Each structure stands twice: as structure tokens, then as C-alpha cells.
Amino acid sequence: MADLVLRAARIDDDIDPVDIAVTDGLISEIGPGLATTAPEDIDCAGRVVIPGLIESHVHLDKAFLDAERPATDGTLAGAIAITAELKRGFTVESIKDRARRVLDLAIMNGTTVIRAHPDVDPIVGLRGVHAVAELREEYRGMIDIQIVAFPQEGILRAPGTLALLREALRAGADVMGGCTYNERSVPDCRRHIDLVFELAAEFEVPVDMHADFADDASDPRFAMADYIAEATTRAGFGGRVTLGHMTSLAGRTREDRTATLARLSAAGVAVVPLPATDMHLGGRADTTNARRGIAPIRELWAAGITTAYSSNNIRNAFTPYGNADLLDIGLFLAQTSHLAGPADLTRVLAMATTEASRVIGIADSYGLRVGARADLVVLSATRVAQALLDRPDRCYVIKSGRMVARTTSTRQLLPAAHAVH
Ligand SMILES: [Zn+2]
């Protein structure tokens, strides 16, 4: 006997619906018409079941700051400056209060794993890391949380940060972060990257950096991808390095960026576009034909680069939108990146599931397969390729075999509607 069985679950548009049995938090059987019984038996009736969604890049500590101070100029520099001021007033409790709102929404929207990037710098110290580490315990069994030690203010530019990063890694951060462009010169950006790799090697953790976040590469501090590819190979970190944003790639010539993408691919560097932020902050100086400002998704795919997408921020100066809903962001990415049709849309959905699991290093225990952790979401859609288009309900959200959220909604077209004019 299993603990839970999902009946008639659509997991692939090319095969008939299957049953999924869950035992001891893991998927124990998948197949048509399973004989296995379980105390919890759910008829999916052909609805789509996906593995739990993964937010591979989100700033829990800075969420919902728009209520305290709305964005002003809409630029990256402006967002960093406003947030730096607000950070001075952060307490562990105030961070947790805002972050809980994100976590609750994320769980209800089908997210089962989050990689959070709390700031670590002399302004906020380790309050962000401590707050997220406490939430990791509070939410255990509901959602898994990885912690990236993120030097938003730079490392060389903000003296004292290096020691704080080391403390953050000792205090439970799982990943070494970076903000490669927030230094004063290209040599400092390179030194920043070298320091990130040195600390990652010292603490034996993966690397996840914000990089090349500009409209184009005219300021060379925003064109560090090639140097990062080199540093990754030098450090033997292939498969353990992720870069967020990478928007300036789209502003380079095709020939130039194709060469850079080939280097990133060969070095084993993953890329995570953050479309809600990238579109909002990008193209601000363009007076005609404002650019889209998102890394070239189809070219990332073609280069064989592991590519996920994520929310980045929820309602602050960087991104004054968001409900911690990865299907919402996925549809937005498709709409803004010329991605359409069943093959593209299925791939976009995979960017928030299986590809994201590779980005954050949990692929071994993840997915719709026997032996994987039973993180599952039942959607109200009936075709995988239309899951983004349908904006479906997350009917059931299952974390490690346990139901953690449920959505029931009713829509009704009233018969009288046609008669009223
Ligand atoms: Zn970010």
C-alpha cells in the first residue's frame, strides 16, 4: 500500500494519463491503472501533473518593499540606492514578516524549492541570512530553501563584506553569491569574481552570481561572461556555476554573443534570466524602440546551456510586480522572447522544473520518475503544452508526499448573460 495515489495524471501530451503512487515521501510507482491502493486517492481526471516548481533565484529579504517606498526612476542604480536606504531599517523579524508572504504565495502557486539570495553587506550584516535560515526551519516540510550569500553592494566597493560573506557561509549559507558589476573598475570586477571562487572552494559550495545586467556591454563591467567562463574552468567548477540576468548578451552582435555562449556552455555555466526585472529595468534610456532586455533564450538553448528562469524580486524597486507565481513569469518570458507553440512552451515550463533542478543541484532527487522526491503539482490544465497559456489553478500542491496547499475555484457563465443588453 502507498501513502498517496494520483490517478489519471497527464504527465506527457504524447502518452495516455498515468497513475502516480507515493510512499514515504518518494514516487514509488508510475504507470497506467496501478493496482496500488492508498488512504489518499486523488482522481486527476486527465489533469496535468508537473514536478514541484523551482524558484532558482529570489530575494526573499527585499520582497514587498514597495509598500514602504515605491520605485522612482526605474533604473538598476536607482533600485539599488533606494533599497540600500531601506535595508538600514531591516530587522530579522521585519525580513521574516515580508518573506513569509512570499513563501506562502509560492507554496500555493506550486513552488516546492526556493534558492534565496539574501543581501550580505555592512549595511544589513547577516540579518538577511539569519532571517532566511530561521524560515528554512519554520517551513521545513512545506518548501525547501537554499541560501545564497549575496554581496549586492559589491565586495571591494563595500569594505567588510568579505569577512561577512565568510561568516554567512559558516552560519548556514549553502551557495556563494556575487554581484560582478557592482565594483568601480574592470580589475575590481575580476577580483570580485576571483574572491567568489576562492570562498566557494574554501567552503565547498556552488557559485551563483548576478552578472552582465545592462542593456548592452558598452560598460565592460557588464561584460564579464567570458572571464567567468575562464574562472569556472580554472577552478574546476563546471556544472556548479550559475549566472543571473545576463541581459547585456542580447545587446552584443550575434557573432560576438555566439562565441561567448559557446564558452559558457563549454565551461558548464548555467544562466537564469529574470524577465520581470530585466524588462522593467532594461531599456530605460531608449527613447525609441525601447529594448526588451532579456538574455536571448533560444540562443541559450541552442548553445546547450542549462537555462532556468525565476521571479528575482516581488514588488520592490527592482520589480514592482509579482505574486511568486512561476507559471505567470513563464508566460511572460514566452510572450517577451518570441517563444510559442507546443515545443517552446513545454521547454519554458521545463525551465522552472527539470532545468531549474539542474541549476540548483537537486536533479538527482527530482522529477517525475520512480525514486524521486514526491514534489508534485496538479494543475487544472489538461495539456502540458498549454499549462502556461491556461493560467491554471494549482489544484493540489504536494511536498515530499504531503499535501501542503489546495486551490478550489468556481467559474460559471450564467445562462442569462446572453439575454442582457
Ligand atoms: Zn537577483
Short mmCIF file of C-alpha atoms and ligand atoms in Angstrom, two decimals:
data_model
loop_
_atom_site.label_atom_id
_atom_site.label_comp_id
_atom_site.label_asym_id
_atom_site.label_seq_id
_atom_site.Cartn_x
_atom_site.Cartn_y
_atom_site.Cartn_z
CA MET A 1 0.00 0.00 0.00
CA ALA A 2 1.17 3.52 -0.84
CA ASP A 3 0.52 6.73 1.13
CA LEU A 4 -0.98 8.63 -1.77
CA VAL A 5 -2.02 7.87 -5.35
CA LEU A 6 -2.74 10.39 -8.08
CA ARG A 7 -4.97 8.72 -10.70
CA ALA A 8 -5.15 9.60 -14.41
CA ALA A 9 -2.41 12.24 -14.32
CA ARG A 10 -1.31 13.84 -17.59
CA ILE A 11 2.49 13.96 -17.45
CA ASP A 12 3.23 13.92 -21.18
CA ASP A 13 0.99 15.07 -24.04
CA ASP A 14 2.09 12.11 -26.21
CA ILE A 15 1.06 9.34 -23.81
CA ASP A 16 -2.18 8.46 -22.04
CA PRO A 17 -2.61 9.65 -18.44
CA VAL A 18 -0.90 7.54 -15.76
CA ASP A 19 -1.24 6.86 -12.04
CA ILE A 20 1.49 8.07 -9.65
CA ALA A 21 1.95 6.31 -6.31
CA VAL A 22 3.82 7.94 -3.43
CA THR A 23 5.37 6.09 -0.50
CA ASP A 24 7.49 7.56 2.32
CA GLY A 25 7.77 10.89 0.53
CA LEU A 26 9.08 9.40 -2.71
CA ILE A 27 7.45 8.42 -6.01
CA SER A 28 7.17 4.65 -5.72
CA GLU A 29 5.34 3.72 -8.93
CA ILE A 30 4.23 5.36 -12.19
CA GLY A 31 2.06 3.62 -14.75
CA PRO A 32 -1.40 3.23 -16.22
CA GLY A 33 -4.10 1.78 -13.95
CA LEU A 34 -1.92 0.96 -10.91
CA ALA A 35 -3.41 -1.68 -8.60
CA THR A 36 -1.80 0.04 -5.58
CA THR A 37 -4.20 1.48 -3.04
CA ALA A 38 -3.62 4.35 -0.60
CA PRO A 39 -5.53 6.21 2.11
CA GLU A 40 -5.32 9.35 -0.02
CA ASP A 41 -6.52 8.63 -3.56
CA ILE A 42 -6.96 11.60 -5.89
CA ASP A 43 -8.59 11.41 -9.30
CA CYS A 44 -6.78 13.90 -11.54
CA ALA A 45 -9.21 13.10 -14.38
CA GLY A 46 -6.58 13.79 -17.04
CA ARG A 47 -5.33 17.00 -15.49
CA VAL A 48 -1.65 17.87 -15.85
CA VAL A 49 0.76 16.90 -13.07
CA ILE A 50 4.19 18.52 -13.01
CA PRO A 51 7.07 18.18 -10.57
CA GLY A 52 7.20 20.99 -7.98
CA LEU A 53 8.14 24.37 -9.42
CA ILE A 54 11.57 25.74 -8.50
CA GLU A 55 12.35 29.40 -7.84
CA SER A 56 16.04 29.27 -8.63
CA HIS A 57 16.63 32.97 -7.85
CA VAL A 58 14.55 35.08 -5.49
CA HIS A 59 15.25 37.84 -2.94
CA LEU A 60 13.00 36.97 -0.01
CA ASP A 61 14.64 39.63 2.17
CA LYS A 62 13.70 42.51 -0.14
CA ALA A 63 10.15 41.48 -1.06
CA PHE A 64 7.17 43.80 -0.67
CA LEU A 65 9.27 46.89 -0.02
CA ASP A 66 7.10 48.82 -2.48
CA ALA A 67 4.69 49.46 0.38
CA GLU A 68 7.45 51.33 2.24
CA ARG A 69 8.95 53.21 -0.70
CA PRO A 70 7.72 52.97 -4.29
CA ALA A 71 10.25 52.86 -7.13
CA THR A 72 11.23 56.20 -8.61
CA ASP A 73 13.43 56.35 -11.71
CA GLY A 74 13.11 52.71 -12.78
CA THR A 75 16.85 52.18 -13.20
CA LEU A 76 19.08 49.49 -11.67
CA ALA A 77 21.23 52.12 -9.94
CA GLY A 78 18.10 53.79 -8.53
CA ALA A 79 16.70 50.47 -7.28
CA ILE A 80 19.99 49.59 -5.56
CA ALA A 81 20.14 53.06 -3.93
CA ILE A 82 16.53 53.06 -2.61
CA THR A 83 16.87 49.51 -1.31
CA ALA A 84 20.19 50.29 0.38
CA GLU A 85 18.42 53.03 2.36
CA LEU A 86 15.53 50.77 3.33
CA LYS A 87 17.92 47.99 4.34
CA ARG A 88 19.25 50.10 7.20
CA GLY A 89 15.92 49.62 8.97
CA PHE A 90 15.67 45.86 8.40
CA THR A 91 15.36 43.62 11.44
CA VAL A 92 15.33 39.82 11.39
CA GLU A 93 11.63 39.95 12.28
CA SER A 94 10.70 42.52 9.61
CA ILE A 95 12.52 40.48 6.97
CA LYS A 96 10.74 37.32 8.10
CA ASP A 97 7.32 39.00 8.01
CA ARG A 98 7.77 40.06 4.38
CA ALA A 99 9.46 36.81 3.33
CA ARG A 100 6.64 34.71 4.82
CA ARG A 101 4.21 36.43 2.47
CA VAL A 102 6.36 35.30 -0.47
CA LEU A 103 6.76 31.76 0.84
CA ASP A 104 3.02 31.34 1.45
CA LEU A 105 2.21 32.58 -2.06
CA ALA A 106 4.97 30.47 -3.60
CA ILE A 107 3.69 27.29 -1.93
CA MET A 108 0.11 27.95 -3.00
CA ASN A 109 1.39 28.59 -6.53
CA GLY A 110 3.09 25.19 -6.66
CA THR A 111 6.68 26.03 -5.74
CA THR A 112 8.41 23.38 -3.66
CA VAL A 113 12.03 24.61 -3.68
CA ILE A 114 13.49 28.13 -3.47
CA ARG A 115 17.05 29.38 -3.84
CA ALA A 116 17.04 32.67 -1.91
CA HIS A 117 19.66 35.41 -2.26
CA PRO A 118 19.68 37.47 0.96
CA ASP A 119 21.99 40.52 0.90
CA VAL A 120 25.22 40.29 2.88
CA ASP A 121 26.98 43.63 3.35
CA PRO A 122 27.98 46.15 6.03
CA ILE A 123 24.52 47.80 5.84
CA VAL A 124 22.38 44.78 6.71
CA GLY A 125 25.10 42.49 8.05
CA LEU A 126 23.87 38.93 8.40
CA ARG A 127 20.28 39.81 9.31
CA GLY A 128 19.01 38.58 5.93
CA VAL A 129 20.89 35.30 6.17
CA HIS A 130 19.73 34.71 9.74
CA ALA A 131 16.10 35.52 8.85
CA VAL A 132 16.06 33.15 5.87
CA ALA A 133 17.87 30.43 7.85
CA GLU A 134 15.15 30.66 10.53
CA LEU A 135 12.45 30.47 7.86
CA ARG A 136 14.15 27.42 6.38
CA GLU A 137 13.42 25.63 9.68
CA GLU A 138 9.96 27.14 10.08
CA TYR A 139 8.90 25.98 6.59
CA ARG A 140 10.63 22.60 6.65
CA GLY A 141 8.32 20.04 5.05
CA MET A 142 6.45 22.79 3.18
CA ILE A 143 9.19 24.14 0.93
CA ASP A 144 12.96 23.66 0.73
CA ILE A 145 15.12 26.78 0.93
CA GLN A 146 18.70 27.17 -0.25
CA ILE A 147 20.58 30.28 0.89
CA VAL A 148 22.96 32.25 -1.31
CA ALA A 149 25.27 34.74 0.44
CA PHE A 150 24.75 37.72 -1.89
CA PRO A 151 27.09 40.76 -1.84
CA GLN A 152 24.66 43.20 -3.51
CA GLU A 153 26.83 46.23 -2.67
CA GLY A 154 29.99 44.70 -4.13
CA ILE A 155 32.91 43.19 -2.24
CA LEU A 156 35.80 45.61 -2.81
CA ARG A 157 33.45 48.56 -3.00
CA ALA A 158 31.93 47.75 0.41
CA PRO A 159 34.83 47.03 2.77
CA GLY A 160 33.98 44.49 5.43
CA THR A 161 31.84 42.41 3.07
CA LEU A 162 34.42 39.68 2.54
CA ALA A 163 34.53 38.82 6.25
CA LEU A 164 30.72 38.90 6.40
CA LEU A 165 30.47 36.50 3.45
CA ARG A 166 32.75 34.09 5.24
CA GLU A 167 30.57 34.37 8.37
CA ALA A 168 27.43 33.84 6.26
CA LEU A 169 28.83 30.60 4.85
CA ARG A 170 29.68 29.47 8.38
CA ALA A 171 26.15 30.45 9.51
CA GLY A 172 24.40 28.18 7.03
CA ALA A 173 24.53 29.75 3.55
CA ASP A 174 24.71 26.92 1.01
CA VAL A 175 25.84 28.88 -2.04
CA MET A 176 28.39 31.64 -2.70
CA GLY A 177 26.82 34.62 -4.45
CA GLY A 178 28.30 37.52 -6.37
CA CYS A 179 27.35 40.84 -7.92
CA THR A 180 30.04 41.13 -10.52
CA TYR A 181 29.11 44.55 -11.91
CA ASN A 182 28.85 46.48 -8.65
CA GLU A 183 32.54 47.37 -8.44
CA ARG A 184 34.35 50.51 -9.62
CA SER A 185 36.56 49.09 -12.37
CA VAL A 186 37.04 46.03 -14.54
CA PRO A 187 40.07 44.87 -12.50
CA ASP A 188 37.90 45.12 -9.37
CA CYS A 189 35.13 43.13 -11.09
CA ARG A 190 37.66 40.43 -11.91
CA ARG A 191 38.97 40.44 -8.35
CA HIS A 192 35.35 40.16 -7.12
CA ILE A 193 34.88 37.08 -9.29
CA ASP A 194 38.19 35.57 -8.11
CA LEU A 195 37.19 36.11 -4.47
CA VAL A 196 33.82 34.46 -5.06
CA PHE A 197 35.53 31.36 -6.47
CA GLU A 198 38.12 31.33 -3.66
CA LEU A 199 35.42 31.37 -0.97
CA ALA A 200 33.32 28.79 -2.84
CA ALA A 201 36.32 26.46 -3.00
CA GLU A 202 37.15 27.06 0.67
CA PHE A 203 33.62 26.20 1.80
CA GLU A 204 32.98 23.63 -0.96
CA VAL A 205 29.77 25.29 -2.14
CA PRO A 206 28.45 26.16 -5.62
CA VAL A 207 28.52 29.66 -7.12
CA ASP A 208 25.51 31.77 -8.16
CA MET A 209 26.32 35.31 -9.32
CA HIS A 210 24.41 38.27 -10.68
CA ALA A 211 26.24 39.22 -13.87
CA ASP A 212 26.15 41.33 -17.03
CA PHE A 213 22.93 43.09 -16.06
CA ALA A 214 22.81 46.02 -18.51
CA ASP A 215 21.22 46.92 -21.84
CA ASP A 216 24.47 46.27 -23.67
CA ALA A 217 28.13 45.67 -23.00
CA SER A 218 29.32 49.24 -23.62
CA ASP A 219 30.44 49.42 -19.96
CA PRO A 220 32.85 46.45 -19.76
CA ARG A 221 31.93 45.78 -16.12
CA PHE A 222 28.73 44.37 -17.61
CA ALA A 223 30.56 42.01 -19.98
CA MET A 224 32.25 39.59 -17.58
CA ALA A 225 30.80 36.36 -19.01
CA ASP A 226 34.00 35.30 -20.77
CA TYR A 227 36.10 35.94 -17.69
CA ILE A 228 33.61 33.95 -15.56
CA ALA A 229 33.73 31.04 -18.04
CA GLU A 230 37.54 31.05 -17.74
CA ALA A 231 37.41 31.28 -13.94
CA THR A 232 34.93 28.38 -13.80
CA THR A 233 37.22 26.13 -15.80
CA ARG A 234 40.28 27.24 -13.83
CA ALA A 235 38.54 26.42 -10.53
CA GLY A 236 37.18 23.08 -11.80
CA PHE A 237 33.65 24.30 -11.05
CA GLY A 238 31.89 23.16 -14.26
CA GLY A 239 28.23 22.36 -13.54
CA ARG A 240 28.31 24.31 -10.27
CA VAL A 241 28.15 27.90 -11.50
CA THR A 242 25.01 29.90 -12.29
CA LEU A 243 24.67 33.43 -13.64
CA GLY A 244 21.53 35.54 -13.16
CA HIS A 245 20.28 38.25 -15.60
CA MET A 246 22.97 38.22 -18.37
CA THR A 247 20.91 40.81 -20.25
CA SER A 248 23.85 42.56 -21.95
CA LEU A 249 24.31 39.44 -24.09
CA ALA A 250 21.26 40.49 -26.09
CA GLY A 251 22.88 43.84 -26.92
CA ARG A 252 26.02 42.34 -28.45
CA THR A 253 26.45 41.35 -32.08
CA ARG A 254 25.27 37.89 -32.92
CA GLU A 255 28.77 36.70 -33.74
CA ASP A 256 30.17 38.07 -30.51
CA ARG A 257 27.50 36.60 -28.27
CA THR A 258 27.56 33.24 -30.04
CA ALA A 259 31.25 32.96 -29.13
CA THR A 260 30.53 33.89 -25.51
CA LEU A 261 27.63 31.44 -25.25
CA ALA A 262 29.87 28.66 -26.59
CA ARG A 263 32.43 29.47 -23.87
CA LEU A 264 29.76 29.43 -21.13
CA SER A 265 28.41 26.14 -22.44
CA ALA A 266 31.86 24.53 -22.61
CA ALA A 267 32.68 25.72 -19.09
CA GLY A 268 29.41 24.28 -17.70
CA VAL A 269 27.91 27.60 -16.59
CA ALA A 270 24.10 27.83 -16.25
CA VAL A 271 22.13 31.02 -16.97
CA VAL A 272 18.96 32.24 -15.25
CA PRO A 273 17.14 35.11 -16.99
CA LEU A 274 14.87 37.09 -14.65
CA PRO A 275 12.39 38.54 -17.13
CA ALA A 276 10.14 40.55 -14.81
CA THR A 277 13.10 42.53 -13.51
CA ASP A 278 15.05 42.54 -16.75
CA MET A 279 12.15 44.02 -18.73
CA HIS A 280 11.28 46.54 -16.02
CA LEU A 281 14.79 47.96 -15.56
CA GLY A 282 16.02 47.48 -19.13
CA GLY A 283 15.83 49.96 -21.99
CA ARG A 284 15.27 52.96 -19.73
CA ALA A 285 17.49 55.25 -21.80
CA ASP A 286 15.93 54.20 -25.11
CA THR A 287 13.73 56.99 -26.45
CA THR A 288 12.55 54.95 -29.44
CA ASN A 289 12.30 51.18 -29.80
CA ALA A 290 12.83 50.51 -26.09
CA ARG A 291 14.62 47.20 -25.97
CA ARG A 292 13.29 44.09 -24.27
CA GLY A 293 16.41 43.49 -22.23
CA ILE A 294 16.18 39.74 -21.74
CA ALA A 295 19.02 37.29 -22.42
CA PRO A 296 18.46 35.51 -25.77
CA ILE A 297 16.62 32.39 -24.62
CA ARG A 298 16.55 30.48 -27.88
CA GLU A 299 20.29 31.04 -28.36
CA LEU A 300 20.99 29.85 -24.81
CA TRP A 301 19.06 26.68 -25.62
CA ALA A 302 20.89 26.26 -28.94
CA ALA A 303 24.24 26.62 -27.18
CA GLY A 304 23.33 23.76 -24.83
CA ILE A 305 23.39 25.98 -21.72
CA THR A 306 21.27 24.86 -18.76
CA THR A 307 18.70 27.64 -18.55
CA ALA A 308 16.05 28.34 -15.92
CA TYR A 309 14.02 31.46 -15.19
CA SER A 310 12.86 32.86 -11.89
CA SER A 311 10.96 35.72 -10.20
CA ASN A 312 14.02 37.52 -8.74
CA ASN A 313 12.03 40.13 -6.81
CA ILE A 314 8.46 40.51 -5.65
CA ARG A 315 7.12 44.07 -5.51
CA ASN A 316 10.06 46.32 -4.82
CA ALA A 317 12.11 48.91 -6.71
CA PHE A 318 13.74 46.21 -8.84
CA THR A 319 10.44 44.58 -9.79
CA PRO A 320 7.23 46.32 -8.72
CA TYR A 321 5.16 43.28 -9.71
CA GLY A 322 4.74 39.66 -8.84
CA ASN A 323 2.88 37.02 -6.86
CA ALA A 324 5.67 34.46 -6.53
CA ASP A 325 4.00 32.60 -9.38
CA LEU A 326 6.41 30.82 -11.72
CA LEU A 327 3.74 29.99 -14.28
CA ASP A 328 2.98 33.69 -14.51
CA ILE A 329 6.67 34.51 -15.07
CA GLY A 330 6.98 31.66 -17.58
CA LEU A 331 4.12 33.02 -19.68
CA PHE A 332 5.67 36.49 -19.52
CA LEU A 333 9.02 35.07 -20.65
CA ALA A 334 7.36 33.30 -23.58
CA GLN A 335 5.46 36.42 -24.61
CA THR A 336 8.53 38.65 -24.48
CA SER A 337 11.04 36.23 -26.02
CA HIS A 338 9.24 35.16 -29.22
CA LEU A 339 8.55 31.69 -27.79
CA ALA A 340 5.33 29.97 -28.83
CA GLY A 341 3.90 26.63 -29.89
CA PRO A 342 3.94 23.28 -28.06
CA ALA A 343 7.71 22.62 -28.26
CA ASP A 344 8.71 26.08 -26.98
CA LEU A 345 6.07 26.23 -24.26
CA THR A 346 6.90 22.76 -22.97
CA ARG A 347 10.56 23.79 -22.84
CA VAL A 348 9.74 27.02 -21.00
CA LEU A 349 7.80 25.03 -18.39
CA ALA A 350 10.80 22.71 -18.04
CA MET A 351 12.95 25.77 -17.29
CA ALA A 352 11.05 26.13 -13.99
CA THR A 353 11.14 22.39 -13.25
CA THR A 354 13.73 19.93 -14.56
CA GLU A 355 16.21 22.51 -15.90
CA ALA A 356 15.94 24.53 -12.68
CA SER A 357 16.66 21.34 -10.71
CA ARG A 358 19.99 21.10 -12.54
CA VAL A 359 20.71 24.78 -11.93
CA ILE A 360 20.33 24.42 -8.16
CA GLY A 361 21.96 20.99 -7.93
CA ILE A 362 18.99 18.80 -6.93
CA ALA A 363 18.46 16.88 -10.20
CA ASP A 364 19.43 13.57 -8.55
CA SER A 365 16.36 13.58 -6.32
CA TYR A 366 13.94 15.47 -8.57
CA GLY A 367 11.44 14.77 -11.34
CA LEU A 368 8.50 12.66 -12.42
CA ARG A 369 10.21 9.30 -12.02
CA VAL A 370 10.29 6.42 -9.56
CA GLY A 371 12.65 7.14 -6.67
CA ALA A 372 12.40 10.92 -6.95
CA ARG A 373 11.08 13.06 -4.11
CA ALA A 374 7.30 13.35 -4.40
CA ASP A 375 7.10 17.11 -5.01
CA LEU A 376 4.08 17.28 -7.31
CA VAL A 377 1.58 19.85 -8.53
CA VAL A 378 -1.81 19.03 -10.05
CA LEU A 379 -2.86 21.79 -12.47
CA SER A 380 -6.34 22.50 -13.81
CA ALA A 381 -4.89 22.30 -17.37
CA THR A 382 -5.27 19.12 -19.43
CA ARG A 383 -2.31 19.54 -21.85
CA VAL A 384 1.28 20.08 -20.68
CA ALA A 385 2.00 22.34 -23.66
CA GLN A 386 -0.91 24.60 -22.67
CA ALA A 387 -0.18 24.78 -18.96
CA LEU A 388 1.31 28.26 -19.29
CA LEU A 389 -1.39 29.53 -21.65
CA ASP A 390 -4.27 28.32 -19.46
CA ARG A 391 -3.11 30.16 -16.29
CA PRO A 392 -4.31 27.06 -14.44
CA ASP A 393 -5.25 26.61 -10.80
CA ARG A 394 -2.70 24.75 -8.69
CA CYS A 395 -5.38 22.27 -7.59
CA TYR A 396 -3.09 20.32 -5.26
CA VAL A 397 0.48 21.03 -4.17
CA ILE A 398 2.31 18.04 -2.71
CA LYS A 399 5.66 18.39 -0.93
CA SER A 400 7.58 15.21 -0.12
CA GLY A 401 4.36 13.23 -0.45
CA ARG A 402 2.33 15.51 1.81
CA MET A 403 -0.43 17.86 0.63
CA VAL A 404 0.64 21.42 1.52
CA ALA A 405 -1.81 23.57 -0.47
CA ARG A 406 -5.05 23.30 -2.38
CA THR A 407 -6.96 25.65 -4.65
CA THR A 408 -10.62 25.31 -5.48
CA SER A 409 -12.15 27.88 -7.75
CA THR A 410 -15.52 28.12 -9.41
CA ARG A 411 -16.27 29.98 -12.63
CA GLN A 412 -19.69 30.00 -14.13
CA LEU A 413 -21.17 31.57 -17.26
CA LEU A 414 -24.67 32.42 -16.30
CA PRO A 415 -27.39 31.47 -18.79
CA ALA A 416 -28.93 34.94 -18.55
CA ALA A 417 -25.67 36.54 -19.70
CA HIS A 418 -26.68 36.33 -23.37
CA ALA A 419 -30.03 37.96 -22.79
CA VAL A 420 -28.77 41.08 -21.02
CA HIS A 421 -28.05 44.01 -23.36
ZN ZN B 1 18.68 38.84 -8.09
#
